[in-house]
């Protein structure tokens, strides 16, 4: 793959660290060696996975001479926080459409990412009910802003189109190079699977490099079959874009849906345990909506003996810790 041919802004200046987490591994029985790829430490306000995608998406927006970004997400969206942060850095306006997926959860005074939207000077926030046609809402705003002489560019939810997913193809290449330099042979990789660009991009990168490292996604909202279909479709389209020969086999896409709990963004006991355990053994912060549930999945798979004894398992930490501050009641005794 020659990813250099795609326009990008250069937001990812260095490889994010891959760290061993021995105390955490020991707390899980010590039979599996867990490593964490620290994409929570990516640049952009408070870090996280969307920076890799936005590096390509905002480059596309600027190539198209746009001066305004419109995007969407949930009420505590990390994607919205990072899109706004990079738009600010580029001197562009940024408008957000927030979907109130859980009724009554939007509050203009809320902490976490919502507070950061205000702090970074979001141009407008439009809150719409759960289940709304988000692309339709963004198009309406696009028409209005165009009428006012702006040049808006729409980034879809999670920046999960083929342009954004290219950022995670690049992450897979970066990871393989680092593992080579470390002399570390990884047997399995675990990633959170939400709007699917991260999962799809990593799979395309691993398959495109013939890595032979299986990748499993932990769902944060949808049932297994539905999510696997969404990831597979995006992976195939992304593979075509970046020039991976042949198609991505359906068997390359595996999702686990047992850790979603009552629904997207709703706390589970296993998420709380995962967040507390990683914080108290390694001083690393997960988040309640994505990385906490994904780590709950990894913990359960380790306890169930899903990985052979002595396996090296790499967890992709996609960030999101600002959302913790909107969930204080969930964590405080
Ligand atoms: C968006 C997000 C994810 C999920 O990534 P997708 O590409 O949407 O599947 C995981 N973790 C965090 C912290 C996120 O903000």
PDB file of C-alpha atoms and ligand atoms in Angstrom, residues 49-50 53 78-79 158 160 192-199 287 290-291 318-320, ligand 1:
ATOM      1  CA  UNK A  49      -8.710   7.619  17.576  1.00  0.00           C
ATOM      2  CA  UNK A  50     -10.574  10.203  15.488  1.00  0.00           C
ATOM      3  CA  UNK A  53      -9.214   9.656  10.481  1.00  0.00           C
ATOM      4  CA  UNK A  78     -15.353  12.203  21.251  1.00  0.00           C
ATOM      5  CA  UNK A  79     -15.479  12.439  17.473  1.00  0.00           C
ATOM      6  CA  UNK A 158     -17.163   8.927  13.507  1.00  0.00           C
ATOM      7  CA  UNK A 160     -16.102   6.387   9.239  1.00  0.00           C
ATOM      8  CA  UNK A 192     -13.516  -1.316  19.825  1.00  0.00           C
ATOM      9  CA  UNK A 193     -16.096  -1.482  17.019  1.00  0.00           C
ATOM     10  CA  UNK A 194     -18.484   1.486  16.818  1.00  0.00           C
ATOM     11  CA  UNK A 195     -19.034   3.471  13.630  1.00  0.00           C
ATOM     12  CA  UNK A 196     -16.645   0.861  12.186  1.00  0.00           C
ATOM     13  CA  UNK A 197     -13.874   2.918  10.571  1.00  0.00           C
ATOM     14  CA  UNK A 198     -11.309   1.905  13.157  1.00  0.00           C
ATOM     15  CA  UNK A 199     -12.072  -1.821  12.991  1.00  0.00           C
ATOM     16  CA  UNK A 287     -13.808   5.646  28.853  1.00  0.00           C
ATOM     17  CA  UNK A 290     -16.047   2.611  24.006  1.00  0.00           C
ATOM     18  CA  UNK A 291     -12.676   1.614  25.405  1.00  0.00           C
ATOM     19  CA  UNK A 318      -8.942   4.511  21.237  1.00  0.00           C
ATOM     20  CA  UNK A 319      -9.203   7.191  23.958  1.00  0.00           C
ATOM     21  CA  UNK A 320     -12.339   8.887  25.236  1.00  0.00           C
TER      22      UNK A 320
HETATM   23  C1  LIG B   1     -15.319   6.675  18.044  1.00  0.00           C
HETATM   24  C2  LIG B   1     -14.650   5.935  19.119  1.00  0.00           C
HETATM   25  C3  LIG B   1     -14.431   4.552  19.032  1.00  0.00           C
HETATM   26  C4  LIG B   1     -14.957   3.705  17.912  1.00  0.00           C
HETATM   27  O1  LIG B   1     -14.297   3.882  16.715  1.00  0.00           O
HETATM   28  P1  LIG B   1     -15.129   3.683  15.376  1.00  0.00           P
HETATM   29  O2  LIG B   1     -14.183   3.949  14.303  1.00  0.00           O
HETATM   30  O3  LIG B   1     -16.279   4.655  15.453  1.00  0.00           O
HETATM   31  O4  LIG B   1     -15.652   2.281  15.370  1.00  0.00           O
HETATM   32  C5  LIG B   1     -13.732   3.926  20.025  1.00  0.00           C
HETATM   33  N1  LIG B   1     -13.282   4.611  21.096  1.00  0.00           N
HETATM   34  C6  LIG B   1     -13.473   5.930  21.233  1.00  0.00           C
HETATM   35  C7  LIG B   1     -12.946   6.579  22.436  1.00  0.00           C
HETATM   36  C8  LIG B   1     -14.176   6.636  20.254  1.00  0.00           C
HETATM   37  O5  LIG B   1     -14.372   7.951  20.418  1.00  0.00           O
END
